[in-house]
Coordinates of C-alpha atoms and ligand atoms in Angstrom, one line a residue:
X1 CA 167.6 242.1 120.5
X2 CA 166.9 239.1 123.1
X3 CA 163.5 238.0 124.0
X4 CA 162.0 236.1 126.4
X5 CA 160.6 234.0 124.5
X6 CA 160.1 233.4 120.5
X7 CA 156.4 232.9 121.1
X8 CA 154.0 234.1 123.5
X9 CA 150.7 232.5 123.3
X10 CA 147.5 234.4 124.8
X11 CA 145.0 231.3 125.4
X12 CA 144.9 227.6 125.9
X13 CA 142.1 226.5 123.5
X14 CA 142.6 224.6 120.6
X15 CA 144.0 227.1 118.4
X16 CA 146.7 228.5 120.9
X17 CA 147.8 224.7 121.9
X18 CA 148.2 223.2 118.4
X19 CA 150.5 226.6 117.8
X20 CA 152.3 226.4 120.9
X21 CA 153.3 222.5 121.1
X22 CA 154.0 222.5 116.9
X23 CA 156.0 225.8 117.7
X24 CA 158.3 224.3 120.3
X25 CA 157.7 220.5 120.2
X26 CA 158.4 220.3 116.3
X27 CA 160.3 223.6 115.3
X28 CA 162.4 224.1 118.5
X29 CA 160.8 227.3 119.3
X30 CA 161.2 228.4 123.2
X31 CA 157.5 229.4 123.8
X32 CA 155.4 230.1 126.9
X33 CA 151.1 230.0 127.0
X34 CA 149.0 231.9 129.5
X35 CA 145.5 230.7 130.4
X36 CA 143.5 232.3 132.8
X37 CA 140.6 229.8 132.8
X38 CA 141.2 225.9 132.1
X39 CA 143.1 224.8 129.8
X40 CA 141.6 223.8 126.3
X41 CA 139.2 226.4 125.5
X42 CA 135.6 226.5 124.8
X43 CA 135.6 222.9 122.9
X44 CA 136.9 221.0 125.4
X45 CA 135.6 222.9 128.8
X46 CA 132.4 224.3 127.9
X47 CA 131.6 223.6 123.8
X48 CA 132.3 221.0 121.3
X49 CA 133.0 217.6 124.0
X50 CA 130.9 218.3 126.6
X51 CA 127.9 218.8 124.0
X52 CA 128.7 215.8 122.2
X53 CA 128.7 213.4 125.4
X54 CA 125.4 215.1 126.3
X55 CA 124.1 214.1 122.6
X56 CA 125.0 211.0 123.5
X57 CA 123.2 211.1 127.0
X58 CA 120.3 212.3 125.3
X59 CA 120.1 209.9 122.7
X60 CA 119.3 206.2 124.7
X61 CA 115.8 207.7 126.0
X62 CA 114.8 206.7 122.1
X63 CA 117.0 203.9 121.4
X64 CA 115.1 202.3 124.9
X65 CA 111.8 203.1 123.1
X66 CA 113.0 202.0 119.7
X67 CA 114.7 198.8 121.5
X68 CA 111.3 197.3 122.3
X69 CA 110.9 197.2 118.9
X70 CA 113.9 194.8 118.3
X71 CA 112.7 192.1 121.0
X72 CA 114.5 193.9 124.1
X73 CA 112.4 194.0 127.3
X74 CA 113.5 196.4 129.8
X75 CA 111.7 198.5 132.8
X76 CA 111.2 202.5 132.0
X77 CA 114.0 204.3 131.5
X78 CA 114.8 207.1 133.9
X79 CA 117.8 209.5 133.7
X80 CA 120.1 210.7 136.1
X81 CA 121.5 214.0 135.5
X82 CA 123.7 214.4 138.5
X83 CA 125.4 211.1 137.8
X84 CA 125.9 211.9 134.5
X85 CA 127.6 215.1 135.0
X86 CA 129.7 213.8 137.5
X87 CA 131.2 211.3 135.1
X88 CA 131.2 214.5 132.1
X89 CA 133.3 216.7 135.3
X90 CA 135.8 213.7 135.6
X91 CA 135.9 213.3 131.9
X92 CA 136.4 216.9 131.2
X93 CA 139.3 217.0 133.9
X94 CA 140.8 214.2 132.4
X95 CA 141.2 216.4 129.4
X96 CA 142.0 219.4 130.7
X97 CA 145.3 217.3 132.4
X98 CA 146.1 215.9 128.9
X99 CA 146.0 219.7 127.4
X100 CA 148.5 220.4 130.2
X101 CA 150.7 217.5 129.7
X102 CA 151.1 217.6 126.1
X103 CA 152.2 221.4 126.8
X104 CA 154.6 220.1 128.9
X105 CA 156.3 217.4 126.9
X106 CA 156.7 219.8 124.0
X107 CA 158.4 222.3 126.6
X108 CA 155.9 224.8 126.8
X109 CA 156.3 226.9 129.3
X110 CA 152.5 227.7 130.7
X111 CA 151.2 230.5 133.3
X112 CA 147.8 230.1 134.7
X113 CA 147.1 234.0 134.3
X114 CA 145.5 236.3 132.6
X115 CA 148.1 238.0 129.9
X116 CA 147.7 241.2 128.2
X117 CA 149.7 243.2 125.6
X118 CA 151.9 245.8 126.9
X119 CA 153.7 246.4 123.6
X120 CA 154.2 244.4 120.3
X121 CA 156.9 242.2 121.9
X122 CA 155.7 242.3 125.0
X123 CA 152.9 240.9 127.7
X124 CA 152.2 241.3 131.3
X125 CA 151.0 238.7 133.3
X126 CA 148.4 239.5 136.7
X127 CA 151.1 239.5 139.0
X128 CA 153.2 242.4 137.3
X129 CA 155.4 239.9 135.5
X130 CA 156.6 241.3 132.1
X131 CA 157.8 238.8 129.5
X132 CA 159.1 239.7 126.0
X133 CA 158.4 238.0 122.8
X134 CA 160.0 238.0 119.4
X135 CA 156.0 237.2 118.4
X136 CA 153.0 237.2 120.2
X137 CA 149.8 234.7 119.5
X138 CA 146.4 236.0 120.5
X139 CA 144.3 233.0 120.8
X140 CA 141.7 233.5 123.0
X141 CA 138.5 232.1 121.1
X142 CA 134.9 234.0 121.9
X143 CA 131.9 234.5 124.7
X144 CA 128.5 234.0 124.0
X145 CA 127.1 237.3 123.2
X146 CA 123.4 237.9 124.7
X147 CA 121.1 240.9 124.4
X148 CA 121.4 243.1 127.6
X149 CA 117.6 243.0 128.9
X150 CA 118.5 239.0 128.5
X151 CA 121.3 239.2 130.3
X152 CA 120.2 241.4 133.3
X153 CA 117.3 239.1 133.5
X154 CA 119.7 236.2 134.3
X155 CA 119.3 234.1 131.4
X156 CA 121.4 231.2 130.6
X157 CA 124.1 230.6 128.2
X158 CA 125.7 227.5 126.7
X159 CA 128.7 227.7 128.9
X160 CA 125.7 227.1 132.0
X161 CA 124.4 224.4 130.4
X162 CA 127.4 221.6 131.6
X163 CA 127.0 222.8 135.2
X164 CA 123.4 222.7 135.8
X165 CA 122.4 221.5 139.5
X166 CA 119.5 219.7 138.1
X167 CA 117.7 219.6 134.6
X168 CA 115.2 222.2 134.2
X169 CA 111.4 220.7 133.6
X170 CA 110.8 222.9 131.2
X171 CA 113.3 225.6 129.2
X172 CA 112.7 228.3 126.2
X173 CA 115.7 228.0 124.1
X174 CA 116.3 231.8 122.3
X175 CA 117.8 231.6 119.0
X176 CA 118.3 229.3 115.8
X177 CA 121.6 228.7 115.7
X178 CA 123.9 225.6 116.1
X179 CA 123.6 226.0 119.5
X180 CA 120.4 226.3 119.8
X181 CA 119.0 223.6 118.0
X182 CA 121.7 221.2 119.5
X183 CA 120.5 222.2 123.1
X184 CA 116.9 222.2 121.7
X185 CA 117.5 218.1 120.7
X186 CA 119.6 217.5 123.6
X187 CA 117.2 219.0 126.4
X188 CA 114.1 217.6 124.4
X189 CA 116.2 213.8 124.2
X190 CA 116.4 214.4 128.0
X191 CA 112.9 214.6 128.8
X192 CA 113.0 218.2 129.3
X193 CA 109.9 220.5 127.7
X194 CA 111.5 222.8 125.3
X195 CA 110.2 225.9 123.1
X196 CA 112.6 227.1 121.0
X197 CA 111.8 231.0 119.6
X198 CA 113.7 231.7 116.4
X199 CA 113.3 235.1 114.8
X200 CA 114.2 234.2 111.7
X201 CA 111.9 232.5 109.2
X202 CA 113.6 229.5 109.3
X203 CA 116.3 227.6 111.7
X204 CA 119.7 227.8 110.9
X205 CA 120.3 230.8 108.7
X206 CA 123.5 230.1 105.9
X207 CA 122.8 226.4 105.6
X208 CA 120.8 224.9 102.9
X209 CA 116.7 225.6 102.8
X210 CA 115.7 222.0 102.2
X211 CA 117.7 220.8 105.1
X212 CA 116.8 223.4 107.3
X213 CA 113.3 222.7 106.5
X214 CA 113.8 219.0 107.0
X215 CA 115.2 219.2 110.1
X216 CA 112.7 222.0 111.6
X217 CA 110.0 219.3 110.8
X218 CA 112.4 216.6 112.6
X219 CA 112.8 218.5 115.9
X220 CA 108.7 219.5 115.6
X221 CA 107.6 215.9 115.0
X222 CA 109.9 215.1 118.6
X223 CA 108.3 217.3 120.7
X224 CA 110.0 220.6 120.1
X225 CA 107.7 223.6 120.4
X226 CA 109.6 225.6 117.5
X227 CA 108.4 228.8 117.0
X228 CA 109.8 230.9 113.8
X229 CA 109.8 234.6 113.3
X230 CA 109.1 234.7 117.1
X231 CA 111.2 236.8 119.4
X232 CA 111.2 237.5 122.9
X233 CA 109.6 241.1 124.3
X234 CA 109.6 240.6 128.1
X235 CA 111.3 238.6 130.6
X236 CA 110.6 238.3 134.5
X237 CA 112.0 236.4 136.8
X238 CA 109.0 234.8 139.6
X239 CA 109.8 234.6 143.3
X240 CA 110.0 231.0 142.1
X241 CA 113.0 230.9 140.6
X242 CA 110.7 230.4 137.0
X243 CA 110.8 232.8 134.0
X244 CA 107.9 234.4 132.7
X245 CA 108.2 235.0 129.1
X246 CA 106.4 237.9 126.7
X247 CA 106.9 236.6 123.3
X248 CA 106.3 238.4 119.9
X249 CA 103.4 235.8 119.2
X250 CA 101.5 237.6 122.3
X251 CA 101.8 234.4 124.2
X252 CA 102.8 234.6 127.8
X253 CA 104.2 231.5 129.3
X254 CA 106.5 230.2 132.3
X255 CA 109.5 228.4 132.1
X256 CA 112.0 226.8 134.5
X257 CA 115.0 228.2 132.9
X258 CA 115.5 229.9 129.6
X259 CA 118.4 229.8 128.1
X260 CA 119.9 232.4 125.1
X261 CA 122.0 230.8 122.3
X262 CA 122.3 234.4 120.4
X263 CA 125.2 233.9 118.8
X264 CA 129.1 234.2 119.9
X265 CA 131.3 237.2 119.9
X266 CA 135.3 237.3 120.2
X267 CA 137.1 237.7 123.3
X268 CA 139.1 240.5 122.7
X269 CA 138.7 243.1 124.5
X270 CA 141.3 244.1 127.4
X271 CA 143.8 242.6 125.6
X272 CA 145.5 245.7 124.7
X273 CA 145.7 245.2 121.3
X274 CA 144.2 248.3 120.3
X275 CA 147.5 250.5 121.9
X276 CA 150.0 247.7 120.5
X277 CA 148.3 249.3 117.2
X278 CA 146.0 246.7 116.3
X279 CA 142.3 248.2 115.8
X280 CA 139.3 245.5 116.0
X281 CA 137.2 245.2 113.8
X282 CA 133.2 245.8 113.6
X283 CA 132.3 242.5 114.7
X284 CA 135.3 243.0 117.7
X285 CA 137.1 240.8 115.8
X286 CA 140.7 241.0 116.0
X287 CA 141.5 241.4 111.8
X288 CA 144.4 239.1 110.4
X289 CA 145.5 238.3 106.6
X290 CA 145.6 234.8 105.7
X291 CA 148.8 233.9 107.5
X292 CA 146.4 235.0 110.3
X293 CA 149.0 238.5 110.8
X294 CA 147.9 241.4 111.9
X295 CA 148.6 245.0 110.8
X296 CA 151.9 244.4 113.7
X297 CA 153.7 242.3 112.0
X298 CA 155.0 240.8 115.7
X299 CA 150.9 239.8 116.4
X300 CA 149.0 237.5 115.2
X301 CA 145.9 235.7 116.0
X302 CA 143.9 232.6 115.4
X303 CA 140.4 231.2 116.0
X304 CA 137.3 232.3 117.2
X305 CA 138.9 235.5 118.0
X306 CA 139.5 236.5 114.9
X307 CA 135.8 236.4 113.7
X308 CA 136.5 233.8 110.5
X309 CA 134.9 230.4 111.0
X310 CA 134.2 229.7 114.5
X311 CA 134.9 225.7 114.6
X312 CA 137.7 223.6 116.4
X313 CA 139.2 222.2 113.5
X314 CA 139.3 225.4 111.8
X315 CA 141.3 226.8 114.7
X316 CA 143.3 224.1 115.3
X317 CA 144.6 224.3 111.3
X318 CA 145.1 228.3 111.4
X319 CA 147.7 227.6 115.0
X320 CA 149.3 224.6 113.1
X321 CA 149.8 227.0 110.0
X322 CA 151.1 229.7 111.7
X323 CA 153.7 227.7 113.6
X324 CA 155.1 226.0 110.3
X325 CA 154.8 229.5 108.4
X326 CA 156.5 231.4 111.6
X327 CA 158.8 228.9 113.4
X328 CA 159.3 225.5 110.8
X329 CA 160.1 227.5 107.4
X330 CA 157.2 226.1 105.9
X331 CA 154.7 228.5 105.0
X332 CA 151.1 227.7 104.6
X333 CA 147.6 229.1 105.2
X334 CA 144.7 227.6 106.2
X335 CA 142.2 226.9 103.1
X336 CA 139.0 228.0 104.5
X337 CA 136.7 227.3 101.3
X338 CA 135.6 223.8 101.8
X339 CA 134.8 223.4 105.9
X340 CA 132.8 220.4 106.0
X341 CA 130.3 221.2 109.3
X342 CA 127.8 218.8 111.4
X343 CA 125.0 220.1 113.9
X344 CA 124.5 218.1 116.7
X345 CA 120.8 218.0 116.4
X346 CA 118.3 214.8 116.5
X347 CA 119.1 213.6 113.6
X348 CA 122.5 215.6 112.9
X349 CA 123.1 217.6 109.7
X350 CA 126.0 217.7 108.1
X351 CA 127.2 220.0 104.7
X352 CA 130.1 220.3 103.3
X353 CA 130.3 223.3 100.0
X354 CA 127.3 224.8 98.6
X355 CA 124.0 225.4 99.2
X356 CA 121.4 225.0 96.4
X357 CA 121.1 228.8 96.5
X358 CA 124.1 229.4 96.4
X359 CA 125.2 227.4 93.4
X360 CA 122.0 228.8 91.4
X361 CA 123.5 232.5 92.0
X362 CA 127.1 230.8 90.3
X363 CA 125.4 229.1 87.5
X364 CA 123.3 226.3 86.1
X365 CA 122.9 223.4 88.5
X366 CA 121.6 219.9 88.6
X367 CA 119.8 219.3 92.2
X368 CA 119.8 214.8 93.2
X369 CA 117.7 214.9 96.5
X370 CA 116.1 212.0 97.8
X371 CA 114.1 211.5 101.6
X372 CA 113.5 208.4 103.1
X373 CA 112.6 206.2 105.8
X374 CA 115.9 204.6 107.1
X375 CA 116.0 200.5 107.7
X376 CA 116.0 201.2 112.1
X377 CA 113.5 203.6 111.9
X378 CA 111.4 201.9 109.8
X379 CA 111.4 198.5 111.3
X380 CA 111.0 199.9 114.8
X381 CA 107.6 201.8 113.4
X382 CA 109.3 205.4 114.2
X383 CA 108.8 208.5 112.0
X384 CA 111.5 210.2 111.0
X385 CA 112.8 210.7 107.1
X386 CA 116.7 211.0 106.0
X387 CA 117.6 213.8 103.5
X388 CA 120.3 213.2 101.7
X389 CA 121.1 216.4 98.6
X390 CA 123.7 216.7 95.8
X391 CA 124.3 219.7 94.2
X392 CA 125.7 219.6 91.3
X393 CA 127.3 221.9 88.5
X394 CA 125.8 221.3 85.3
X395 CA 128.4 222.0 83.0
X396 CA 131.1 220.5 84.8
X397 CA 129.1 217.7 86.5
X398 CA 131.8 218.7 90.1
X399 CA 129.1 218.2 93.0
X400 CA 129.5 221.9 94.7
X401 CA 127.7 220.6 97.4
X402 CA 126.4 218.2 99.6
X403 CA 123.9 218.4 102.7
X404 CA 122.8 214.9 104.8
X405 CA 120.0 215.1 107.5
X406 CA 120.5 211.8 109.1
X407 CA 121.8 210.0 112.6
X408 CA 125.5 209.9 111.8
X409 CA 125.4 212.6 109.1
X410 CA 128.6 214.1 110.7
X411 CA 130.2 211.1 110.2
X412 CA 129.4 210.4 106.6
X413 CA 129.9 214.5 105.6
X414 CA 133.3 214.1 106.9
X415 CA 133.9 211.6 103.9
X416 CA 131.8 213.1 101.6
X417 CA 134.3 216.5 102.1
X418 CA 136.6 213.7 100.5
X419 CA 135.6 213.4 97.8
X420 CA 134.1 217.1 97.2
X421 CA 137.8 218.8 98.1
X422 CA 139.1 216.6 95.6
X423 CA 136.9 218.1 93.0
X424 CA 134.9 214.5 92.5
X425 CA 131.4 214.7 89.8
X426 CA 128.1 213.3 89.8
X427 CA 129.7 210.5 87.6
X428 CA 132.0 209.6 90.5
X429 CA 129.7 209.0 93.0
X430 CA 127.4 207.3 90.1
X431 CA 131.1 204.6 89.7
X432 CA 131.3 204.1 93.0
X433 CA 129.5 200.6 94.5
X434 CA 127.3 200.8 97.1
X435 CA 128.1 199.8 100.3
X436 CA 124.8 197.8 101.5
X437 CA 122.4 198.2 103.2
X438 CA 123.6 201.8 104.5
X439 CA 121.6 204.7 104.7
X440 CA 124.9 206.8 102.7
X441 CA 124.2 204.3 99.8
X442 CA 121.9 207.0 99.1
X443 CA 124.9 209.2 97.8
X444 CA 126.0 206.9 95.1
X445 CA 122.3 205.9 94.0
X446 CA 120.8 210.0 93.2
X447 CA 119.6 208.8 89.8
X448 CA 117.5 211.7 88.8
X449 CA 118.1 215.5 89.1
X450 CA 114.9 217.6 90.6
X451 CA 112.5 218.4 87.4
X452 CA 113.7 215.3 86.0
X453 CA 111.0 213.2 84.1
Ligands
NDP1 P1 124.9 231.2 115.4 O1 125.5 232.4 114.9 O2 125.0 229.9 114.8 O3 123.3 231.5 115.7 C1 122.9 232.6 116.4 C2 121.3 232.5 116.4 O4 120.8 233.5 117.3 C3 120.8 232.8 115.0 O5 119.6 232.1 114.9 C4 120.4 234.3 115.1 O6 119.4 234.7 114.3 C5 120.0 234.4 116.6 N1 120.1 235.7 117.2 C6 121.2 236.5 117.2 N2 120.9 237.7 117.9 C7 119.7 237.5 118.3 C8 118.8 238.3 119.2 N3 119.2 239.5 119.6 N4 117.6 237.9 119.4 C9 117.2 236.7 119.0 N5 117.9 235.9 118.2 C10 119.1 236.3 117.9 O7 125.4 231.2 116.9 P2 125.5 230.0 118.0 O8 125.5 230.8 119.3 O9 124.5 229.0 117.8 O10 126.9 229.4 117.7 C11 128.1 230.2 117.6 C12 129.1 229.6 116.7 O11 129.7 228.5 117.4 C13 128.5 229.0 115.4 O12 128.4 229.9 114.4 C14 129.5 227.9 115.1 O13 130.5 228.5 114.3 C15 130.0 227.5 116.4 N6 129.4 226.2 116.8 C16 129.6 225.1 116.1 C17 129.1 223.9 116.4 C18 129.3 222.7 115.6 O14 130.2 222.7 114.8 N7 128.5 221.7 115.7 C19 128.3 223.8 117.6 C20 128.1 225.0 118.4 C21 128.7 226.2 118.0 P3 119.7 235.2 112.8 O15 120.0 233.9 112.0 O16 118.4 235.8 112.4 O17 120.8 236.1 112.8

């Protein structure tokens, strides 16, 4: 039978543009995309880019202070936020117009539209257009997911936070989360007053308890009011435009804005997968094997949507992989054991495998974790301590895991994963010469294991 098209792509993020230009522009494929939004998804409109140039922003209030420190004289440093956002618009556009053109010289075919499944090889666009497909892609990432009261009070979300008229004076940040704590720094870098109520115990649940610690003490040491096992019971909105917030601590205080970063969830629903016969799952997920198939062998999905590792790279592999399994003869699946990860924080973490705990529940480990004062910091008389951790199998001597709290950790974990995927030990990092002075010398000079004499 003749389709349309081979492919049909819900979704112009990262994961449905990596499948749809490898599917056509490499393999041939004759493929069409639908976005109903901008093109490139949540990392380049409203997540992962935007974010990152607003860590920059936020980062030359300090390097002004620390700059005295180095001989520079300069007036006070004030910051624009209208300017800046103007130039983070244009730069975002820019981008956008690059998504599209790349679609275009692979042959893409793309309709600004909402799509949604009509059958298994079949979707209907918003104005009644129906458009067969030997396969159909859903790629159409996730939403930030807040609490109802939160949302009917008219709390933010990260997607609000690139459009803001003006900076708030003063924000409570809900959750302890990547997003969180990277808004938490950013905001805080910005001159902003932020509280940031956690209810767990700790920031950043699932990464490793040292460097959560660490960095907790980091953000508290720069001004961040961070409250742990502290949750939110009321929220009113003043004629003012303010919030007045009931926390579980019994404190009551107004903020300009508050803004929720409760997690994502995927975007899924109305898609009409469920009566093309593929069920979500608890979390809404849309549930796919690791060729990222569903149950309809003509559907498949990728990314955020799909509820397995909500990151960019990790969406952009699963589209590649599905194009070269699908339409190149190649088959391959993602390998989504070793995902090195940074957060964005003041200083950033970065982890790649194993968390202490985690390796103690496989088997005997050695732990090499050292903190220190970095060469910068410590001439310009600022506080602030690196963490840098191995963790390390005992019996084989393979580091199973590695966890940096440092400025530029995601730069040096993306090496690190290196040398970890490879399977590298202890001894490895103990041959290889130090590259001096560094702060990721540290790495290669962990002489003694915790408990150690
Ligand atoms: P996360 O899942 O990382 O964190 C959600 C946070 O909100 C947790 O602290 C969670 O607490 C808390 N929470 C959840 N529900 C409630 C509630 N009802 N009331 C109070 N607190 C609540 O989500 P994010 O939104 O921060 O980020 C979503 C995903 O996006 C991340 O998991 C990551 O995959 C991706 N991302 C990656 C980035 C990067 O690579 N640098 C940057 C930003 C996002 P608890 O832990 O107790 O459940």
């Amino acid at each position: 039978m003749g389709f349309d098209v081979d492919l049909f792509v819900i979704g112009g993020g990262s994961g449905g543009v990596r499948a749809a230009r490898v599917a056509a522009g490499e393999h041939g494929a004759r493929v069409a995309l639908a976005e109903q939004g901008r093109m490139g998804g949540s990392c380049v409109i409203r997540g992962c880019v935007p974010k990152k140039l607003m860590v920059f922003a936020a980062s030359f209030g300090a390097a002004a202070a620390e700059a005295a420190s180095f001989g520079w004289r300069a007036g006070p440093a004030t910051f624009a936020w209208r300017d800046f956002r103007a130039r983070l618009d244009a730069e975002i556009d820019r981008l956008e117009r690059a998504y599209r053109d790349t679609l275009a010289a692979a042959g893409v075919t793309v309709h600004d539209s909402r799509a949604v499944i009509e059958d298994p090889h079949a979707v209907r666009l918003a104005s009644g257009e129906r458009i067969t497909a030997a396969h159909i892609l859903v790629a159409t990432g996730g939403r930030p997911a807040v609490p109802a009261a939160a949302a009917a009070a008219g709390v933010l979300t990260s997607d609000d936070m690139f459009r803001l008229e003006d900076l708030p004076e003063s924000i409570l940040i809900v959750g302890g989360g990547y997003i969180a704590c990277e808004f938490a720094c950013i905001l805080n870098g910005l001159g902003v007053r932020v509280t940031q109520a956690c209810r767990g115990a700790q920031i950043l649940r699932g990464f490793d308890d040292e460097a959560r610690a660490h960095l907790a003490g980091l953000m508290r040491d720069q001004g961040i009011a961070l409250a742990c096992e502290t949750g939110v019971t009321g929220l009113v909105r003043l004629p003012g435009g303010e919030m007045e917030a009931r926390l579980s601590d019994g404190r009551v205080a107004v903020f300009s804005a508050v803004l929720y970063a409760t997690g994502r969830v995927p975007a899924a629903e109305g898609l009409g997968l469920e009566a093309a016969g593929v069920a979500l799952g608890p979390g809404g997920e849309v549930p796919v094997d690791r060729w990222s198939q569903t149950r309809v062998p003509s559907i498949w999905a990728v990314g955020d949507v799909t509820g397995r590792r909500a990151l960019t790279p990790v969406a952009i592999r699963e589209g590649h992989a599905f194009a070269d399994t699908v339409f190149g003869a190649r088959p391959r699946v993602m390998d989504h054991g070793l995902v090195p990860a940074a957060v964005f924080t003041r200083p950033e973490l970065g982890t790649v495998g194993l968390t202490e705990a985690e390796a103690r529940a496989r088997g005997p480990v050695d732990v090499y974790s050292t903190t220190f004062r970095p060469m910068r910091q410590a001439f310009a008389g600022q506080p602030g301590r690196v963490l840098m951790k191995l963790v390390v199998a005992r019996d084989s001597g393979r580091v199973l895991g590695c966890h940096i709290v440092a400025p530029e950790a995601a730069e040096m974990i993306q090496l690190a994963a290196v040398a970890i995927g490879a399977g590298a030990t202890k001894d490895d990092f103990d041959r290889t010469c130090a590259v001096h002075p560094t702060m990721a010398e540290e790495l290669v000079t962990l002489r003694r294991a915790a408990g150690e004499a």
